[in-house]
Tab-separated table of C-alpha atoms and ligand atoms in Angstrom:
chain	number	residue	atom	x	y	z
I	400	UNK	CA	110.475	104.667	-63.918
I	401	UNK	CA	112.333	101.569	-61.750
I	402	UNK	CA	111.197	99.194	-64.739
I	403	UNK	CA	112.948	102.154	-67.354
I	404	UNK	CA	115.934	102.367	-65.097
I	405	UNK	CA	116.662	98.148	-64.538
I	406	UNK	CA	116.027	97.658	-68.586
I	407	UNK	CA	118.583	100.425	-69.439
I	408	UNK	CA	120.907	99.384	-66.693
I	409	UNK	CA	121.135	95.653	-68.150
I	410	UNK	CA	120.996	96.585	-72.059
I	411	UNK	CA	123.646	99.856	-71.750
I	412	UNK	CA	126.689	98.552	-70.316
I	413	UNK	CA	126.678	95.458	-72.445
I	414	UNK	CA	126.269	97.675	-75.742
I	415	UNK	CA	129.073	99.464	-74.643
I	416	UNK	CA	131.186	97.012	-73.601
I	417	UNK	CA	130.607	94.238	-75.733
I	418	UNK	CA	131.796	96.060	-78.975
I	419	UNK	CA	135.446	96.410	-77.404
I	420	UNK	CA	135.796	92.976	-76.596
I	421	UNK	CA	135.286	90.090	-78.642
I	422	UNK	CA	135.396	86.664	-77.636
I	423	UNK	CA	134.339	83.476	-78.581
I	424	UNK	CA	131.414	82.333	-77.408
I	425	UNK	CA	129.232	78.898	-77.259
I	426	UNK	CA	125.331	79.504	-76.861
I	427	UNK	CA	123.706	76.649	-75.733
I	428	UNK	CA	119.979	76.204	-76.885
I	429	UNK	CA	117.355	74.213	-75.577
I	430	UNK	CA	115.446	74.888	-79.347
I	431	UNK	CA	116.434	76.264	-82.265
I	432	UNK	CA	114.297	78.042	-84.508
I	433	UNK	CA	116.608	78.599	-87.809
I	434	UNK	CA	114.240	80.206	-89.706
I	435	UNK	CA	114.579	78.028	-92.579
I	436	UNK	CA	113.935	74.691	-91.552
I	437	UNK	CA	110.110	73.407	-91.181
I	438	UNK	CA	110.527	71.875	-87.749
I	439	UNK	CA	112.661	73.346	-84.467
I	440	UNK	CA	116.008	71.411	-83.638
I	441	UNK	CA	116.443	70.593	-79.968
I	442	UNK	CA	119.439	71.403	-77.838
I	443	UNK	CA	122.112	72.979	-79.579
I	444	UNK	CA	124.928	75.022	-79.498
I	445	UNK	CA	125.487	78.062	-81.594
I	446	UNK	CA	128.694	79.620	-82.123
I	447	UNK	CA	129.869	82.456	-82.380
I	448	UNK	CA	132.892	84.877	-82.994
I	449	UNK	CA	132.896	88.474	-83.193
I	450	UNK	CA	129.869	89.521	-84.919
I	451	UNK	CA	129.415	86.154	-86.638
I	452	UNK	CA	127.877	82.569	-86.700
I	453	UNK	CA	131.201	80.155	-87.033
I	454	UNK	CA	128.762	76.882	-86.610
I	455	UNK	CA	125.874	75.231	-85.013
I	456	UNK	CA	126.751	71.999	-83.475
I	457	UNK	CA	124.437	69.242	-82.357
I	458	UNK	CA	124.539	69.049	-78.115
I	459	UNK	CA	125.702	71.407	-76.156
I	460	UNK	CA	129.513	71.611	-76.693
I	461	UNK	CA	131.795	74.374	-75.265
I	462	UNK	CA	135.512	75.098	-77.187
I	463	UNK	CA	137.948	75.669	-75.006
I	464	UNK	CA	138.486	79.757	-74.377
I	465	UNK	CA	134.584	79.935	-75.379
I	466	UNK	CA	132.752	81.902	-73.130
I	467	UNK	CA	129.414	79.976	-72.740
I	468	UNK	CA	125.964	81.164	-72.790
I	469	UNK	CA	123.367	78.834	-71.602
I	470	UNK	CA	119.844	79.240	-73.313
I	471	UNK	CA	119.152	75.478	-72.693
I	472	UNK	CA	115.554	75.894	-71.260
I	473	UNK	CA	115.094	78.719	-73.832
I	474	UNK	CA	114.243	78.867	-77.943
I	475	UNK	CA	116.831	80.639	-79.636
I	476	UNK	CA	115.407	82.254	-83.564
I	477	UNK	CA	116.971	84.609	-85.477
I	478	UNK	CA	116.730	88.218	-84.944
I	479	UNK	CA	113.133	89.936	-85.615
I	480	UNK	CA	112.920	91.987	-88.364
I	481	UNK	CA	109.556	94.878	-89.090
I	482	UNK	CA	109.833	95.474	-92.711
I	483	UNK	CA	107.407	98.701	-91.817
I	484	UNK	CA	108.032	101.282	-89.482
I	485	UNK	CA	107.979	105.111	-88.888
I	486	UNK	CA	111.250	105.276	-86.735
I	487	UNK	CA	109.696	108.392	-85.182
I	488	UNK	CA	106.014	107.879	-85.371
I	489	UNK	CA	104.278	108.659	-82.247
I	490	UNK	CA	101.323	106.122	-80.943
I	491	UNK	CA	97.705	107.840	-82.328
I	492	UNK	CA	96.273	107.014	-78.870
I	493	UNK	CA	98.827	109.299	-77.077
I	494	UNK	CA	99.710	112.443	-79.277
I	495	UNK	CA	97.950	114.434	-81.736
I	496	UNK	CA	100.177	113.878	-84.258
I	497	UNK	CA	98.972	117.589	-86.060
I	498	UNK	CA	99.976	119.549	-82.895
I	499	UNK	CA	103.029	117.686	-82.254
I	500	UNK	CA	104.343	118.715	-85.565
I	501	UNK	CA	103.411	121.997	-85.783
I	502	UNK	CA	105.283	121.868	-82.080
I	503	UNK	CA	108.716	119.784	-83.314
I	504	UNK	CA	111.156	119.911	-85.598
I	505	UNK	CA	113.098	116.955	-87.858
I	506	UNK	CA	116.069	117.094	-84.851
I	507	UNK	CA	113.494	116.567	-82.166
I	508	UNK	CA	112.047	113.618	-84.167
I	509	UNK	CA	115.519	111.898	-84.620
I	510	UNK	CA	115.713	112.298	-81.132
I	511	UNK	CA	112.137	110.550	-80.531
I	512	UNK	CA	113.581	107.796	-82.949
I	513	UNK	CA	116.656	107.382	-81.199
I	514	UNK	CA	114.488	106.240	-78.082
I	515	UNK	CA	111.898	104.443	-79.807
I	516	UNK	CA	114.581	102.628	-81.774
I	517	UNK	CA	116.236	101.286	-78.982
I	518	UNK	CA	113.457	100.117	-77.072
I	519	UNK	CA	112.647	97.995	-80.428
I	520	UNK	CA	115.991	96.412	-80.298
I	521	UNK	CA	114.981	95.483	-76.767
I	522	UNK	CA	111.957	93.644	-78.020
I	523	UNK	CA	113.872	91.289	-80.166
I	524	UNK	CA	114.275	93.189	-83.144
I	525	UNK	CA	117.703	93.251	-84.993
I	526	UNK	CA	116.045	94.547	-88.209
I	527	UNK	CA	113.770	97.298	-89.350
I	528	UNK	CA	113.119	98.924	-92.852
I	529	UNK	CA	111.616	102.725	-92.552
I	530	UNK	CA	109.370	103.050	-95.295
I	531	UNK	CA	108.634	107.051	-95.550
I	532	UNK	CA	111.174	109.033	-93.716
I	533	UNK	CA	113.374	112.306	-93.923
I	534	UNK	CA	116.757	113.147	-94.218
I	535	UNK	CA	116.798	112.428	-89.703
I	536	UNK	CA	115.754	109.324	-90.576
I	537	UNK	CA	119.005	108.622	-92.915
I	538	UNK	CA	120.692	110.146	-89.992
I	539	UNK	CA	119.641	107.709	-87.139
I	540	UNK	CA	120.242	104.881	-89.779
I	541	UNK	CA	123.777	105.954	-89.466
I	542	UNK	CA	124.187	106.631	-86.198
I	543	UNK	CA	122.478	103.052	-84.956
I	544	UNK	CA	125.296	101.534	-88.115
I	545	UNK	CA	128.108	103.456	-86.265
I	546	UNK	CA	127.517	102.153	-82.924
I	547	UNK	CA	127.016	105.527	-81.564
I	548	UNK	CA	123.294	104.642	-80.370
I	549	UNK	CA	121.684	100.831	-80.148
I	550	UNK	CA	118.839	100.247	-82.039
I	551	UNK	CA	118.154	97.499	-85.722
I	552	UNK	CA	120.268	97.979	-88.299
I	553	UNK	CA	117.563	99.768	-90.579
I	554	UNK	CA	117.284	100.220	-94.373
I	555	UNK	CA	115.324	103.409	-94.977
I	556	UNK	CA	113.662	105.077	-97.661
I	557	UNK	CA	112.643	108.976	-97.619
I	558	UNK	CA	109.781	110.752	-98.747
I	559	UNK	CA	106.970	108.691	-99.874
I	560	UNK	CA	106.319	108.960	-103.955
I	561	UNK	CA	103.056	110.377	-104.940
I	562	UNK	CA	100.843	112.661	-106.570
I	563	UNK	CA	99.745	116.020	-105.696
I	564	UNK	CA	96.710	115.699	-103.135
I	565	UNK	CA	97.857	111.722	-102.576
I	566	UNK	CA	98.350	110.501	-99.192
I	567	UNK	CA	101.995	111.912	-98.797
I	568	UNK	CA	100.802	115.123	-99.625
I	569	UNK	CA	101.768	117.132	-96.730
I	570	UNK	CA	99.867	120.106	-98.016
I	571	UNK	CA	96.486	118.004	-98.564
I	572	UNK	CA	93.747	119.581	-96.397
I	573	UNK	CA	95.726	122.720	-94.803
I	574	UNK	CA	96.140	126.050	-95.170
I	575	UNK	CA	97.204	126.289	-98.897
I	576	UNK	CA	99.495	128.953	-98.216
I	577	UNK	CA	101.296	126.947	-95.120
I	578	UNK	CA	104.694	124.915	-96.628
I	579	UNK	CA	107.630	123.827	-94.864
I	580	UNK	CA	111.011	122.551	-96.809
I	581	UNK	CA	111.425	119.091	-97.715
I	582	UNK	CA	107.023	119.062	-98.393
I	583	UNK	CA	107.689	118.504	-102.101
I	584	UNK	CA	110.460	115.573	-101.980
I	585	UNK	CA	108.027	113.328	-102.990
I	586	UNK	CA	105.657	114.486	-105.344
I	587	UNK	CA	105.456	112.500	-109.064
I	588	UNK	CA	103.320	114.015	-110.906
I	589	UNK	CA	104.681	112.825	-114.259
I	590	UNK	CA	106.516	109.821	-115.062
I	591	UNK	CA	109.956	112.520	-115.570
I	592	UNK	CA	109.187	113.733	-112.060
I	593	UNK	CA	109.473	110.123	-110.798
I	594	UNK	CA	112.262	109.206	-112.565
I	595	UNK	CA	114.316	112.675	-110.988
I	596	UNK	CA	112.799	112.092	-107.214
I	597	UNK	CA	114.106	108.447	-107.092
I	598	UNK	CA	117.482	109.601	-108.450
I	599	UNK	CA	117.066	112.451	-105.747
I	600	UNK	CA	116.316	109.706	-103.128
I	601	UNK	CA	119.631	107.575	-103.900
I	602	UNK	CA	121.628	110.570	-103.720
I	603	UNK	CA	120.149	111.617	-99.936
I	604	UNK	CA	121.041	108.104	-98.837
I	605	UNK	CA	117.573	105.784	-99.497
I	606	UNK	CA	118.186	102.633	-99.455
I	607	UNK	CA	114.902	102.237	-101.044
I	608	UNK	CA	111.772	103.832	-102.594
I	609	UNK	CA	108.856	104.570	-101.226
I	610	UNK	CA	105.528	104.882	-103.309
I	611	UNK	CA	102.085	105.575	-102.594
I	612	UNK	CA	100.243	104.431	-105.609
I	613	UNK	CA	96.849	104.877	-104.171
I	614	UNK	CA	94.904	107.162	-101.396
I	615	UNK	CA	95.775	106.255	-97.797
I	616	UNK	CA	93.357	106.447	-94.723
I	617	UNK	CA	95.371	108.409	-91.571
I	618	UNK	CA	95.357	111.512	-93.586
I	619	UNK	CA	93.018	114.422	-94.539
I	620	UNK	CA	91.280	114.678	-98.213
I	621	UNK	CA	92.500	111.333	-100.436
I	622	UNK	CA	90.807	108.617	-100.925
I	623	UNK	CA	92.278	105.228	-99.829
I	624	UNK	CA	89.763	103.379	-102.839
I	625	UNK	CA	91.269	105.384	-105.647
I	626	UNK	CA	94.457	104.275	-107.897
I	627	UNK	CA	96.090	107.888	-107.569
I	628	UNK	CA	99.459	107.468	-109.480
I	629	UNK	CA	99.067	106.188	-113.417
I	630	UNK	CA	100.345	102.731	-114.349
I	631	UNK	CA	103.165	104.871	-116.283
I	632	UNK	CA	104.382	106.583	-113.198
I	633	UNK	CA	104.649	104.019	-111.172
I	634	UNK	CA	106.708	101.581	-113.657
I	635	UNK	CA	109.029	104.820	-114.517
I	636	UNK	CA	109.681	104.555	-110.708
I	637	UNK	CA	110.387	101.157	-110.434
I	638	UNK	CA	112.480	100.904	-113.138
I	639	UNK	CA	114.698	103.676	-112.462
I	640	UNK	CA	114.670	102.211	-108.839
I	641	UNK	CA	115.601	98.429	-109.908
I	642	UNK	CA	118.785	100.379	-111.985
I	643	UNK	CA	120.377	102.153	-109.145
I	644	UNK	CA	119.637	98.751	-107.203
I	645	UNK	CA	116.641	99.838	-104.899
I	646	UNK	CA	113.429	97.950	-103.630
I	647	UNK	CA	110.597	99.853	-103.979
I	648	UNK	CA	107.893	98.940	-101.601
I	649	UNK	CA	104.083	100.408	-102.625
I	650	UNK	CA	101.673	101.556	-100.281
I	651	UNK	CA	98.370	100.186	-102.330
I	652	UNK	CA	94.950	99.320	-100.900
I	653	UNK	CA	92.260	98.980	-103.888
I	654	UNK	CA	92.444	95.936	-105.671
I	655	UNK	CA	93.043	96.893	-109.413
I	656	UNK	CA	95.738	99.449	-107.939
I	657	UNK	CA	97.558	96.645	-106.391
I	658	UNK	CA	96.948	94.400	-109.922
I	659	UNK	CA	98.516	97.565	-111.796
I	660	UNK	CA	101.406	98.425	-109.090
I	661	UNK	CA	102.548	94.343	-109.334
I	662	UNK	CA	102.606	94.381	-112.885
I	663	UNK	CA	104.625	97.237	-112.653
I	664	UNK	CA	107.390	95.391	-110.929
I	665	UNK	CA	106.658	96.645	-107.307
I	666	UNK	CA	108.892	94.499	-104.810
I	667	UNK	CA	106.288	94.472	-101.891
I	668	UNK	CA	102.529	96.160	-101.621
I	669	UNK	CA	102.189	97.125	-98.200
I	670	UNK	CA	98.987	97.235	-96.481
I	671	UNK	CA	97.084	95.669	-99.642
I	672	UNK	CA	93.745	95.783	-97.611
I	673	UNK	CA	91.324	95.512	-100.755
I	674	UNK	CA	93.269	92.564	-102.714
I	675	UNK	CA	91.486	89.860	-104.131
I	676	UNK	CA	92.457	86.390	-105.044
I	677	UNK	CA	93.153	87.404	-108.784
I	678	UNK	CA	95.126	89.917	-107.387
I	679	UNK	CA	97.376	87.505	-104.967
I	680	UNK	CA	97.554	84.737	-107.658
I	681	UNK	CA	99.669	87.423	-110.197
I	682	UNK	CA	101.264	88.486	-106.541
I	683	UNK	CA	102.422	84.822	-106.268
I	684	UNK	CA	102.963	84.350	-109.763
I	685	UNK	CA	105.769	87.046	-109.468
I	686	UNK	CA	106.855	86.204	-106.200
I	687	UNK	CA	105.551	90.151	-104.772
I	688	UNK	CA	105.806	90.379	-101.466
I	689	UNK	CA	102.612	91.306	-98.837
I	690	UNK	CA	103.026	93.244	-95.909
I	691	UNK	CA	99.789	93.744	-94.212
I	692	UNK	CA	100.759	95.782	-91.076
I	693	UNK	CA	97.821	94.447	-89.279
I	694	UNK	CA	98.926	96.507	-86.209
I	695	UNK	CA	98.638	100.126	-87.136
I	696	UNK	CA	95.026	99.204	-87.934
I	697	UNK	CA	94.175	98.019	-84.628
I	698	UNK	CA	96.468	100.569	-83.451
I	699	UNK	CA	94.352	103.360	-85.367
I	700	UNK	CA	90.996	101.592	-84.702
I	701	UNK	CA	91.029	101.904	-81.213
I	702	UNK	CA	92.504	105.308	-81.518
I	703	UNK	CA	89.332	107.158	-83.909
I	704	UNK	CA	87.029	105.139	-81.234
I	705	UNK	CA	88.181	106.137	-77.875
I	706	UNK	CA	90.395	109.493	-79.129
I	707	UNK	CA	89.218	110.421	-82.346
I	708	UNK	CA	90.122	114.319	-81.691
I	709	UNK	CA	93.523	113.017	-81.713
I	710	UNK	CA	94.163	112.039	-85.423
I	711	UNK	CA	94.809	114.498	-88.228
I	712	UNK	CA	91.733	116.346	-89.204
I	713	UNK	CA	88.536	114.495	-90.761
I	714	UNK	CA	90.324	110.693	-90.598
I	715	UNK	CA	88.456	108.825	-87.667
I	716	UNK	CA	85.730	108.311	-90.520
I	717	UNK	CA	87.605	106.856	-92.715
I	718	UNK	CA	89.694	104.527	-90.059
I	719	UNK	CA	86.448	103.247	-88.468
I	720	UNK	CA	85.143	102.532	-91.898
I	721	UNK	CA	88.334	100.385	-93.116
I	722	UNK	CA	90.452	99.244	-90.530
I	723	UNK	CA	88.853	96.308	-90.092
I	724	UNK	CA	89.224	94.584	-93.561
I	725	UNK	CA	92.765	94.256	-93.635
I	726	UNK	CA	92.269	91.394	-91.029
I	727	UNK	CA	89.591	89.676	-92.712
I	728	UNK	CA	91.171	89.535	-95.610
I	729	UNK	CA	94.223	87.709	-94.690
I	730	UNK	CA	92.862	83.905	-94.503
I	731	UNK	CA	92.806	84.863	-98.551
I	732	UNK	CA	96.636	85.895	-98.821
I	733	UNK	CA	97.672	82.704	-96.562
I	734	UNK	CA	95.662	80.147	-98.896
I	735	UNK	CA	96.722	81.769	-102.144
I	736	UNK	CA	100.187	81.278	-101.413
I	737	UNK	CA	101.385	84.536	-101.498
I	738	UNK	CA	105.169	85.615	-99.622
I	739	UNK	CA	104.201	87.296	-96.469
I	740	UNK	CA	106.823	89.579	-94.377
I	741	UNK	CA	106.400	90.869	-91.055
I	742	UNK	CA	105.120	95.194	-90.764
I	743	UNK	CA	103.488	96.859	-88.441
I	744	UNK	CA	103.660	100.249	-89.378
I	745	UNK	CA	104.167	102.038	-85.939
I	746	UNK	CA	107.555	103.688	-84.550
I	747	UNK	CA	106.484	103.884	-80.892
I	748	UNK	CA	105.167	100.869	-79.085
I	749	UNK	CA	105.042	97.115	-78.983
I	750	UNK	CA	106.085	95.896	-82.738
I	751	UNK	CA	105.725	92.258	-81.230
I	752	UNK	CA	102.209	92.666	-81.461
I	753	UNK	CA	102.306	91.985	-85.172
I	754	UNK	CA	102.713	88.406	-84.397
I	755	UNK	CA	99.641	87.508	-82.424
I	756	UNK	CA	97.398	89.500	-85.208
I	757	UNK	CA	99.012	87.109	-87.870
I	758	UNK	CA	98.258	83.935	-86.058
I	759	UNK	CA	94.995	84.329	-85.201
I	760	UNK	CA	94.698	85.297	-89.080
I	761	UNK	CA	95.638	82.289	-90.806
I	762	UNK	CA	98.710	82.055	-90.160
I	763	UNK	CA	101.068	79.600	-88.295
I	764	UNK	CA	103.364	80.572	-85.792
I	765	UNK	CA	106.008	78.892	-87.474
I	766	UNK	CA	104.662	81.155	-90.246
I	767	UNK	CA	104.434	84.052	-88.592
I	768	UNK	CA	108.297	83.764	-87.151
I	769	UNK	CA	109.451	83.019	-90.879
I	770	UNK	CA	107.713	86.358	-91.835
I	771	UNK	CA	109.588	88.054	-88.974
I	772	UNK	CA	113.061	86.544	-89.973
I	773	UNK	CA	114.204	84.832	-93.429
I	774	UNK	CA	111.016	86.186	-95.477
I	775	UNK	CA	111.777	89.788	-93.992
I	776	UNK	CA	115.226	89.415	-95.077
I	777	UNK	CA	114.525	88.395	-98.379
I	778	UNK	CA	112.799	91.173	-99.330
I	779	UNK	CA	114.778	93.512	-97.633
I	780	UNK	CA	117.517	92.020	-100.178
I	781	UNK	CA	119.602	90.662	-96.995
I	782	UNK	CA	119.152	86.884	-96.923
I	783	UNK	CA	123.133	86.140	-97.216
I	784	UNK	CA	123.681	88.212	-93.837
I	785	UNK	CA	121.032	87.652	-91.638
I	786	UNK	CA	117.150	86.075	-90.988
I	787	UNK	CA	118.394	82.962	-90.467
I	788	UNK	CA	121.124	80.730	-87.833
I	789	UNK	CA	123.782	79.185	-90.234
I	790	UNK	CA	126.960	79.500	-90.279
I	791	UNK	CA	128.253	82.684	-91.770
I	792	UNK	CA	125.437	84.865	-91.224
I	793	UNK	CA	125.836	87.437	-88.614
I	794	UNK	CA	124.941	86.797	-85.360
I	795	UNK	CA	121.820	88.150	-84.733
I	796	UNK	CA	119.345	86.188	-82.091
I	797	UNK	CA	116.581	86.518	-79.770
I	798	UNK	CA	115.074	83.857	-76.970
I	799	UNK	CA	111.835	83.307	-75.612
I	800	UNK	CA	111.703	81.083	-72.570
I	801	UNK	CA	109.662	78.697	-73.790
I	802	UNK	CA	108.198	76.986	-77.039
I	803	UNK	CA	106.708	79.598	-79.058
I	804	UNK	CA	104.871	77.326	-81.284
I	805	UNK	CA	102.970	76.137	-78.712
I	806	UNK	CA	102.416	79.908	-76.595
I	807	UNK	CA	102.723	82.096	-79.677
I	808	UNK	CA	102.540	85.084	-76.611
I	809	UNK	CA	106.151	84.546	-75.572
I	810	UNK	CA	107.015	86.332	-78.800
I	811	UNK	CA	105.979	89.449	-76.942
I	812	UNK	CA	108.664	88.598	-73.883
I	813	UNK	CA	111.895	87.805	-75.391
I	814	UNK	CA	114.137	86.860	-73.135
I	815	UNK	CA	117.302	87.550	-74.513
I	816	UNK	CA	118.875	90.006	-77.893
I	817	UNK	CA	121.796	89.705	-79.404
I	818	UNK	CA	123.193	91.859	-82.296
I	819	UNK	CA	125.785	91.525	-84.170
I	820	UNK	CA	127.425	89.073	-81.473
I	821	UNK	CA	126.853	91.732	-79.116
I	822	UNK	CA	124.129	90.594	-75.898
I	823	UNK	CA	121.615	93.781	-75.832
I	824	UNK	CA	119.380	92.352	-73.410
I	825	UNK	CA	119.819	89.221	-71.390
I	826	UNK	CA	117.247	88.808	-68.478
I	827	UNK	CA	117.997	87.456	-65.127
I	828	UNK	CA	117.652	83.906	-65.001
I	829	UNK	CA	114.513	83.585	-62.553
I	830	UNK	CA	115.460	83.812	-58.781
I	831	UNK	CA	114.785	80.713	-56.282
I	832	UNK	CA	112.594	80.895	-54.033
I	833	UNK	CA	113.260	81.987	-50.497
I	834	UNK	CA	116.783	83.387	-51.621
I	835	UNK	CA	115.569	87.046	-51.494
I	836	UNK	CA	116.441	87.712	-48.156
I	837	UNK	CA	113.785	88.517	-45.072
I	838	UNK	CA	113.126	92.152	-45.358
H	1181	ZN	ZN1	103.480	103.173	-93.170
């Protein structure tokens, strides 16, 4: 409760605050990560006015009327962003997430976003794209945009497209006579039907589509092996996406699903657990992104071993029997080249953890902060505003006191967020010894 209490004391008033006023400021860096470059810069000054980057000077210079802010035993990057997230998805290993909804209603889960959101802004992330949400998640989207509660600035997409009995089936495996409003916003089961729910989609605010081209492994009665969607469905989707100007991101896992769903014209498979190197070279080939959201497997791993009567009904067999490719098959994506961008598929919780589960995957941690920052950007379609320090871009920036490429765990302990030139969290520089006082 006291740690709760100190985190929401420093990051509140400075939300608040910080939007009324806006000065110039100088942030002096003992590193910069840009995001861009191959190799960090060392001691620089960044800065900024109002919610954007005006420069980044060589040394550590300070403008006269600039407010400085010194980061000069810190490494400043750009702002994390987690291409996929649930902004109301509860941890496995906590809630049954079956009772909880029978239990809760869409307000109740804004609410749960609202809280989960703005711890995520705490741990360094600026960014977030919700890949399967509801019309509360369009709603938090908003009210983070409006200032009215802190959190990323999120693109979202709603229902997840796919068929009848697919993974975003909420009917699959209940009751067939149980239905609640809003259950059929995503069902294709023609190529017409896709082309109408993505239209639907735009007009409800999406940013994005959502499509689940193949069986998924958290829920009851589909298959996560099977290609569930035809190839015709899924390029009527895309297409009518790409024309209203939407991304469509495409939860795949078998390997000739995730073939099909790229030659389709999909902008990102997600998960992608079954791919094979033919599969990543056409991936590469058309510059597809990956997303392998290696967290919600370990997430859901641990969960179907230590609380397996926790996860929707049936499911702990199937998450045993799978969750442990995904990671395996990673040192494959990294050598064939492929674009990878930062997921990791949980609401709740740590999404630093993402990080660490990349590195010791193949990846460098250079790598592995380019995934969180200008590759996460450009597939979210937002390169020319942020995932990257240069001038112009808005001014969105997290520290770790130290040099993450050498302790890739600092990632987890950022040390300082700013959003839109606005500090969210700024830790206490660390106190001297003996100055505490003798009681
Ligand atoms: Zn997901």
């Amino acid at each position: 409760m006291k740690r709760l209490m100190t985190a929401t004391a420093i990051a509140l008033p400075m939300f608040l605050s910080a939007t009324a006023e806006a000065k110039d400021l100088a942030i002096h860096a003992g590193a910069l990560i840009d995001g861009v470059s191959a190799q960090p810069a060392r001691q620089v000054t960044i800065l900024v006015k109002d919610d954007k980057i005006t420069g980044v000077e060589p040394g550590f210079v300070a403008p006269a009327g600039a407010e400085v802010i010194d980061l000069s035993t810190a490494t400043l990057m750009p702002g994390f962003i987690d291409c996929h997230i649930h902004i109301a998805s509860r941890l496995p290993s906590k809630t049954n997430e079956t009772e909880y909804r029978l239990t809760h209603n869409d307000i109740d889960r804004a609410m749960d976003a609202v809280v989960f959101m703005r711890e995520m802004v705490q741990q360094g992330f600026t960014g977030g794209r919700d890949v399967g949400g509801g019309d509360d998640t369009v709603s938090v989207r908003d009210a983070i945009n409006d200032g009215k509660v802190p959190g990323p600035r999120l693109l979202v997409s709603l229902e997840p497209l796919g068929p009848t009995a697919g993974h975003g089936d909420e009917h699959s495996g209940l009751d067939s006579e149980l239905s609640h409003p809003g259950w059929e916003n995503g069902i294709v089961d023609t190529p017409e039907q896709g082309r109408i729910r993505v239209r639907e989609h735009k007009r409800r605010g999406a940013n994005l589509i959502k499509m689940m081209p193949s069986g998924g492994i958290a829920s009851t009665g589909d298959n996560p092996h099977l290609q569930l969607m035809t190839n015709e469905e899924m390029k009527t989707v895309v297409d009518t996406a790409h024309a209203l100007g939407m991304k469509v991101a495409a939860h795949i896992y078998p390997d000739e699903a995730i073939y099909n769903a790229v030659e389709a014209g999909v902008d990102s498979v997600e998960h992608g657990s079954f791919a094979t190197a033919r599969t990543f070279a056409l991936m590469k080939q058309k510059g597809t992104y990956l997303v392998p959201t290696l967290t919600v497997y370990d997430v859901y791993y641990n969960a179907a071993h230590d609380h397996p009567e926790l996860l929707a009904p049936g499911t702990a067999p199937k998450e045993l029997a799978n969750d442990l490719l995904p990671k395996k098959n990673l040192p494959l994506a990294v050598k064939s080249g492929v674009k990878i961008a930062y997921g990791t598929d949980i609401g709740e919780g740590d999404h630093t953890s993402e990080f660490a589960l990349l590195i010791d995957n193949g990846m460098t941690p250079m790598d592995a902060i380019k995934a969180a920052t200008s590759n996460a950007a450009d597939l979210l379609g937002t390169s020319a505003q942020v995932g990257s320090v240069q001038a112009g871009k808005l001014a969105d920036l997290v520290a770790v006191a130290g040099d993450p490429l050498k302790d890739p765990a600092l990632l987890r302990h950022v040390s300082f967020v700013m959003k839109g030139g606005v500090v969210y969290r700024q830790n206490a520089e660390p106190t001297v010894a003996g100055m505490e006082g003798g009681h």
